[in-house]
XYZ file of C-alpha atoms in Angstrom:
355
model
C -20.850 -11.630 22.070
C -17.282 -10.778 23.151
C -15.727 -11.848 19.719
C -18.461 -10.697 17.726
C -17.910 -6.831 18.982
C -14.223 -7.768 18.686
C -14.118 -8.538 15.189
C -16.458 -5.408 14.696
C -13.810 -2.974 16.145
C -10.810 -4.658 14.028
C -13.006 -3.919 10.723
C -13.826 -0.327 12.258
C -9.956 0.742 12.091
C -10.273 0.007 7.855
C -12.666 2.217 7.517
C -11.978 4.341 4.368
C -8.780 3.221 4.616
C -7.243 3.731 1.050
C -3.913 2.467 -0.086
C -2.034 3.005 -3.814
C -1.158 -0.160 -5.519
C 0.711 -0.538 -8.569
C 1.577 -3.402 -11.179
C 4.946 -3.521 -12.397
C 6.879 -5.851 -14.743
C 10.862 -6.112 -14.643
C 13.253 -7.590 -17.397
C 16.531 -9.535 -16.571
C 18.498 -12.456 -18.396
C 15.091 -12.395 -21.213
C 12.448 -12.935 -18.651
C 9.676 -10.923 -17.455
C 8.555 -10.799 -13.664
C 5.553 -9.618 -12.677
C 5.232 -7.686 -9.523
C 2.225 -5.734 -7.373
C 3.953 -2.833 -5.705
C 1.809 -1.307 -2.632
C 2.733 2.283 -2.633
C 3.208 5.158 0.352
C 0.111 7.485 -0.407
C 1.858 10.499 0.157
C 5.246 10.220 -1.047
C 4.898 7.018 -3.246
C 7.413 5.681 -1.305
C 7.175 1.388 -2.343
C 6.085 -0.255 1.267
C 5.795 -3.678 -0.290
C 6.465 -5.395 -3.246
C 4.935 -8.840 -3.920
C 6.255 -10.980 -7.052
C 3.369 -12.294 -8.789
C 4.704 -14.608 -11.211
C 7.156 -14.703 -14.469
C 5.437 -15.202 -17.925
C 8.351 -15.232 -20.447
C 7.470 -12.633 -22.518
C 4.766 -10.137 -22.642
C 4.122 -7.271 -19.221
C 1.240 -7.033 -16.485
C -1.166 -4.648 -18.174
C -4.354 -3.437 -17.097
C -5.813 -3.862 -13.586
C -8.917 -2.952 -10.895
C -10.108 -3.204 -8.042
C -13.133 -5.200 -6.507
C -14.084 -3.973 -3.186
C -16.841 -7.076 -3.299
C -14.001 -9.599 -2.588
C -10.908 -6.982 -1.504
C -9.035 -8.626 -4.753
C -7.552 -6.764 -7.758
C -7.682 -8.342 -10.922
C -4.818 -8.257 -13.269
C -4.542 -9.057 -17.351
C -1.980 -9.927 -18.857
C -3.062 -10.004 -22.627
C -0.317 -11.389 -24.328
C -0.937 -14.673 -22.449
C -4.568 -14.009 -21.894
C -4.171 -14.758 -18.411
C -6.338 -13.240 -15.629
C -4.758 -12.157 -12.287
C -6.474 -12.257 -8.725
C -4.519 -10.478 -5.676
C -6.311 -10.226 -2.731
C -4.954 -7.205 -0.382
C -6.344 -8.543 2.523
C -4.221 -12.059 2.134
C -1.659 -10.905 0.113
C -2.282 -14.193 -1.804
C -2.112 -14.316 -5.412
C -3.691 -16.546 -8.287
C -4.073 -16.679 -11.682
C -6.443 -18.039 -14.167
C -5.478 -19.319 -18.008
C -8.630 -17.431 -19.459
C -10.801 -19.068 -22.045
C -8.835 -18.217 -25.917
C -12.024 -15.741 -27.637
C -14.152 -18.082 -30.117
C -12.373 -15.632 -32.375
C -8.819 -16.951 -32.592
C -7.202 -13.399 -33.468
C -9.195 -11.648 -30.919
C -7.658 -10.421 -27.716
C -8.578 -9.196 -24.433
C -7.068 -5.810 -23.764
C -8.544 -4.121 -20.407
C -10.600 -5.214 -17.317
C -12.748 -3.480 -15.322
C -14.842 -4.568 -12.168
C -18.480 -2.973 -12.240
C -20.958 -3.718 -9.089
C -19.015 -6.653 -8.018
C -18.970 -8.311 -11.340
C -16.052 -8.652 -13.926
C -15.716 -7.300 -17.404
C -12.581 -6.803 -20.116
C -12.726 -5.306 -23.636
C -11.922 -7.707 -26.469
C -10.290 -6.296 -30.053
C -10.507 -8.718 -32.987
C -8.644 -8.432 -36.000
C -11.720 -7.273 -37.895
C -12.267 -4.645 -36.039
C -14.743 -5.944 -33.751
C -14.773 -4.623 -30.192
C -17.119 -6.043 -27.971
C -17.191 -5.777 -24.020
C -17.497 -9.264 -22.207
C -18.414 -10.446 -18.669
C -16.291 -13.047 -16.884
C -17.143 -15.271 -14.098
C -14.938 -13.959 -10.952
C -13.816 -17.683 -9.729
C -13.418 -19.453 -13.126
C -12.798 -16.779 -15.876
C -14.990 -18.213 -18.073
C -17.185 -16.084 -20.303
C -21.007 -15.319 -19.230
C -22.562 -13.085 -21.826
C -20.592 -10.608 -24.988
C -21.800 -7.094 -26.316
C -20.842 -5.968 -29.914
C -20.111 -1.972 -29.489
C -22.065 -0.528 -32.336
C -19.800 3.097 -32.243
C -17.178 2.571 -35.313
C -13.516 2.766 -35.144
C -12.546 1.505 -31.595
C -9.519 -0.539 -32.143
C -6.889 0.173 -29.717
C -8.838 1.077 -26.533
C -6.669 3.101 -23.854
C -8.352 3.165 -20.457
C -12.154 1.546 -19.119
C -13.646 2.216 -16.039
C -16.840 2.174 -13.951
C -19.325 5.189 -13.333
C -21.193 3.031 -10.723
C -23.748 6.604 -10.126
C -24.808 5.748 -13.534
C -24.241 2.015 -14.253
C -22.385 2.893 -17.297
C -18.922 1.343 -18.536
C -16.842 4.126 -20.029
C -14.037 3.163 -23.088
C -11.749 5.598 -23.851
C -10.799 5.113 -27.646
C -8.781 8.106 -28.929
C -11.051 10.875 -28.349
C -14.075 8.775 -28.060
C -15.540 8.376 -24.712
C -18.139 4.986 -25.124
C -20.607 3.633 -22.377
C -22.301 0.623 -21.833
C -25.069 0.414 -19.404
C -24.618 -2.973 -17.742
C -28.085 -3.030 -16.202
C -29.897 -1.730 -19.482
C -27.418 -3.131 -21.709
C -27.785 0.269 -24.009
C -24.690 2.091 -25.526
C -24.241 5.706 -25.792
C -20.753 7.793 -26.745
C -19.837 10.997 -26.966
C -16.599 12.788 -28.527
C -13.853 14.339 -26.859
C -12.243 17.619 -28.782
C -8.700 16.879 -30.984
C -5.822 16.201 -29.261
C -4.402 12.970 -27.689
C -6.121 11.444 -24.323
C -4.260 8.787 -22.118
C -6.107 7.946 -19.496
C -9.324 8.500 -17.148
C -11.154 8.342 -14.080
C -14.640 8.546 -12.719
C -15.158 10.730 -9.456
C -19.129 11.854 -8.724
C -20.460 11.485 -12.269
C -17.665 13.434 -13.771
C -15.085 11.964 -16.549
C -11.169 13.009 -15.436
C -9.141 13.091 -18.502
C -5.653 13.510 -19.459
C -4.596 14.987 -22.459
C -0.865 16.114 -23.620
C 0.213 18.650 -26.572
C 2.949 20.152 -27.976
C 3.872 23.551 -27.428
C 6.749 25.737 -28.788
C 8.869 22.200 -28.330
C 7.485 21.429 -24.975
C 4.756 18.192 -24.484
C 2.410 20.320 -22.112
C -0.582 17.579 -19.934
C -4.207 18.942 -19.146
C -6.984 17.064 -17.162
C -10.396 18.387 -18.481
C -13.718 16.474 -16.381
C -16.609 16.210 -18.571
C -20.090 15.233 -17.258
C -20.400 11.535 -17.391
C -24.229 11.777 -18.394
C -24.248 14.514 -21.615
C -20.782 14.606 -22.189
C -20.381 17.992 -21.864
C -17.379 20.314 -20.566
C -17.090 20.989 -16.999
C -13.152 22.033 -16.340
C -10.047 22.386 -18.045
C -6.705 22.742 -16.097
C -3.074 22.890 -17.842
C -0.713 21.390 -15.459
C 2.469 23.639 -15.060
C 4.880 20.385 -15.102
C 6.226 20.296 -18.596
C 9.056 18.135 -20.729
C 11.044 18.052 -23.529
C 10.829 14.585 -24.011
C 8.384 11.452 -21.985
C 8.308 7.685 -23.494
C 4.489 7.757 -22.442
C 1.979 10.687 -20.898
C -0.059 10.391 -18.236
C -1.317 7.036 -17.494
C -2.662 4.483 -15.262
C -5.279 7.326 -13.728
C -7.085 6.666 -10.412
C -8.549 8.806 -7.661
C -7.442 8.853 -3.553
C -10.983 9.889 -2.117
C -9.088 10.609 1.372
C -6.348 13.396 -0.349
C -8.976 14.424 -2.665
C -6.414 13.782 -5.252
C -6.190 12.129 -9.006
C -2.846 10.210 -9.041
C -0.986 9.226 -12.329
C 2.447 8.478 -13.977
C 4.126 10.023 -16.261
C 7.718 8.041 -17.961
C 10.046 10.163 -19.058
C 13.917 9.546 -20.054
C 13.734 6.134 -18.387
C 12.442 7.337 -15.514
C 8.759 6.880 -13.855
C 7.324 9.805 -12.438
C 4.037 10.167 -9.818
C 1.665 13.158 -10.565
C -0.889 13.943 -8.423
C -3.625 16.286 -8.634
C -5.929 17.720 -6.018
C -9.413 18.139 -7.799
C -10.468 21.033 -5.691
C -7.629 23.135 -5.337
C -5.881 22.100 -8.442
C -2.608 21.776 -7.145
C -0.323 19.316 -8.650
C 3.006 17.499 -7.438
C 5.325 15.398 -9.382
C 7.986 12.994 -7.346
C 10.118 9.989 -8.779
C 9.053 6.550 -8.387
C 10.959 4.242 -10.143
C 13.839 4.166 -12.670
C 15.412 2.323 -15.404
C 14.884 0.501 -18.642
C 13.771 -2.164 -17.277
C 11.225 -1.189 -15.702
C 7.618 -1.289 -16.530
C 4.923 -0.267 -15.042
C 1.137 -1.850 -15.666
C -1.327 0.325 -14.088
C -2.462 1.946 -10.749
C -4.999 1.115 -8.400
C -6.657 2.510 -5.168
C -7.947 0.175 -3.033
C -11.067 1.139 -0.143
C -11.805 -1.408 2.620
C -15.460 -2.327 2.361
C -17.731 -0.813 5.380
C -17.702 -2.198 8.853
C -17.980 -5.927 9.770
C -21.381 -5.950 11.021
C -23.119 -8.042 14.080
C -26.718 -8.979 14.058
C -27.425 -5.947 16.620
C -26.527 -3.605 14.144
C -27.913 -4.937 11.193
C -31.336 -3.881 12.286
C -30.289 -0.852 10.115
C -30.800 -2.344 7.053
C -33.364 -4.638 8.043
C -35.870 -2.869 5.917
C -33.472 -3.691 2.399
C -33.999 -6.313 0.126
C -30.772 -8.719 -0.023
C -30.108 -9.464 -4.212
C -26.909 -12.009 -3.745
C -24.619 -13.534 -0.758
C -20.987 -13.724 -1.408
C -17.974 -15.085 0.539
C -14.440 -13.715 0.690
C -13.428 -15.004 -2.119
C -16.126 -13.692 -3.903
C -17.861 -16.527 -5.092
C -21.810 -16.146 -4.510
C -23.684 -18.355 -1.419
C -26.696 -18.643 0.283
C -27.535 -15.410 2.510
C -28.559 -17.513 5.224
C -24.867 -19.191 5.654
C -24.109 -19.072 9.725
C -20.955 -18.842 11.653
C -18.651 -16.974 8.574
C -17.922 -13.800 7.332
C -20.005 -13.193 4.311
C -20.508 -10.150 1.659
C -24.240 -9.409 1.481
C -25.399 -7.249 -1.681
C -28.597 -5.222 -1.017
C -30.512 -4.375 -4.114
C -29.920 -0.758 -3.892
C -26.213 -1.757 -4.941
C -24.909 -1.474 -1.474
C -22.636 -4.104 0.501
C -22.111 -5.337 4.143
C -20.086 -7.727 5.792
C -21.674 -9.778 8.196
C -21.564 -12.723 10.741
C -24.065 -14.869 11.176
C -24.588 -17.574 13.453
């Protein structure tokens, strides 16, 4: 009984704890190195930097987070290879994925979705389709055609896990996917040119950058997930000259209340953050040279308490849909004497030991 409350208190201190991760890609002597960077949440300050692995030629791209197994996944397109950190162990893997059946199609962005893994993959025949991969061995479970025209070149997806819905940001087309109905719906954004976004309580954060009398000015308009329509539209007051690429790599700090991005500018890689409530906005260096690229941005929320078998008499009355172990890889609910990830069927987790 003595361990078991033990254990319970160590989990207690994560509690919605949130840290800032970042995937970044350096280039000496004609080599790429691939790097995940955990980052001070205030300042943005680097507190660790963990090389993941050199791949010759092509940068880290997109990543995200899977609370399910405490792992961000990583893709590196150019070599179609799938990246698993987990920031619990700081231990890192990687998986060759499967080439598409297609041999000119590619996989361009991943997204995690209700503990379950999904990229976007662009053919040369203009074919985007959105594709489930198996956590553990990369290999491809089940493909969905988007139906919406002209969606080459894909710039951000992400989860709305209120609604079930994958959302593709394609210029300014917003596209969903229901991944329990498996219906598509889109929407249009107004002109102008969109970088990034983020989900935070069924609303859609966007960034979007003009030009004004010589000066690239950034907005984040929020749109409701559900009709697409309007809900704010805030002009930042940070404004340059000159920037190599606009606001990217969008995610949301639930604890600061704040949407954190880059912005690289004049060989230099900036971090903008912006509270959602009281709209106020800061902008502090993070890293600089030419060498230096950055992937994309993560933040990362410990799961909810370690649980003993006293206190799961609170969800005694829930109806357990799948069993999972650390690593994410799915086992009988009724395993004894290990931690284990239970998934309830009203989408909710719990870690647990049995014995």
């Amino acid at each position: 009984m003595k361990k078991l409350i033990l254990l319970s208190l160590l989990y207690c201190t994560n509690i919605g704890a949130q840290n800032l991760y970042c995937t970044m890609s350096s280039y000496s002597n004609n080599v790429i190195y691939d790097y995940m960077n955990k980052l001070n949440n205030i300042s943005g300050a680097q507190m660790l930097s963990k090389y993941l692995f050199s791949n010759g030629s092509q940068n880290i791209g997109s990543a995200s987070f899977d609370p399910l197994s405490n792992t961000i996944f990583t893709l590196n397109s150019g070599v179609n290879v799938l990246g698993k950190y987990n920031v619990g162990t700081d231990m890192f893997s990687t998986l060759q994925l499967p080439w598409p059946a297609n041999s000119s199609g590619i996989y361009v962005n991943v997204a995690t979705a209700n503990g379950r893994l999904f990229v976007i993959k662009e053919s040369s025949s203009n074919i985007v389709s959105v594709c489930e991969l198996d956590k553990v061995t990369g290999n491809l479970i089940s493909e969905y055609n988007y139906t919406t025209p002209a969606l080459s070149g894909a710039s951000d997806f992400v989860f709305c896990k209120e609604t079930n819905e994958l959302v593709l940001l394609v210029n300014n087309k917003i596209v969903k996917y229901n991944i329990v109905t498996g219906t598509e719906s889109s929407f249009n954004l107004p002109s102008g040119t969109y970088d990034s976004i983020v989900v935070v309580n069924q609303k859609l954060y966007v960034t979007k950058q003009n030009t004004v009398s010589g000066n690239i000015v950034f907005t984040i308009e929020s749109y409701q997930v559900s009709t697409g329509s309007l809900m704010s539209s805030n002009v930042l007051s940070n404004t340059f000259t000159e920037i190599d690429e606009g606001i990217r790599n969008l995610c949301f700090l639930g604890e600061t209340n704040e949407l954190v991005g880059t912005i690289s500018s004049q060989n230099e890689i900036k971090l903008l953050k912006f509270n959602i409530s009281t709209s106020a906005e800061s902008l502090t260096h993070l890293f600089w040279g030419p060498s230096y690229f950055l992937g994309d941005m993560v933040a990362t929320t410990s799961m909810a308490t370690l649980s003993t078998k006293e206190n799961l008499e609170n969800n005694k009355n829930k109806k357990i849909k799948n069993a999972y172990d650390m690593a994410g890889k799915k086992i009988s609910p009724d395993t004894k004497n290990k931690i284990i990830i239970l998934e309830y069927e009203d989408g909710t987790h719990k870690k647990v030991l049995q014995n």
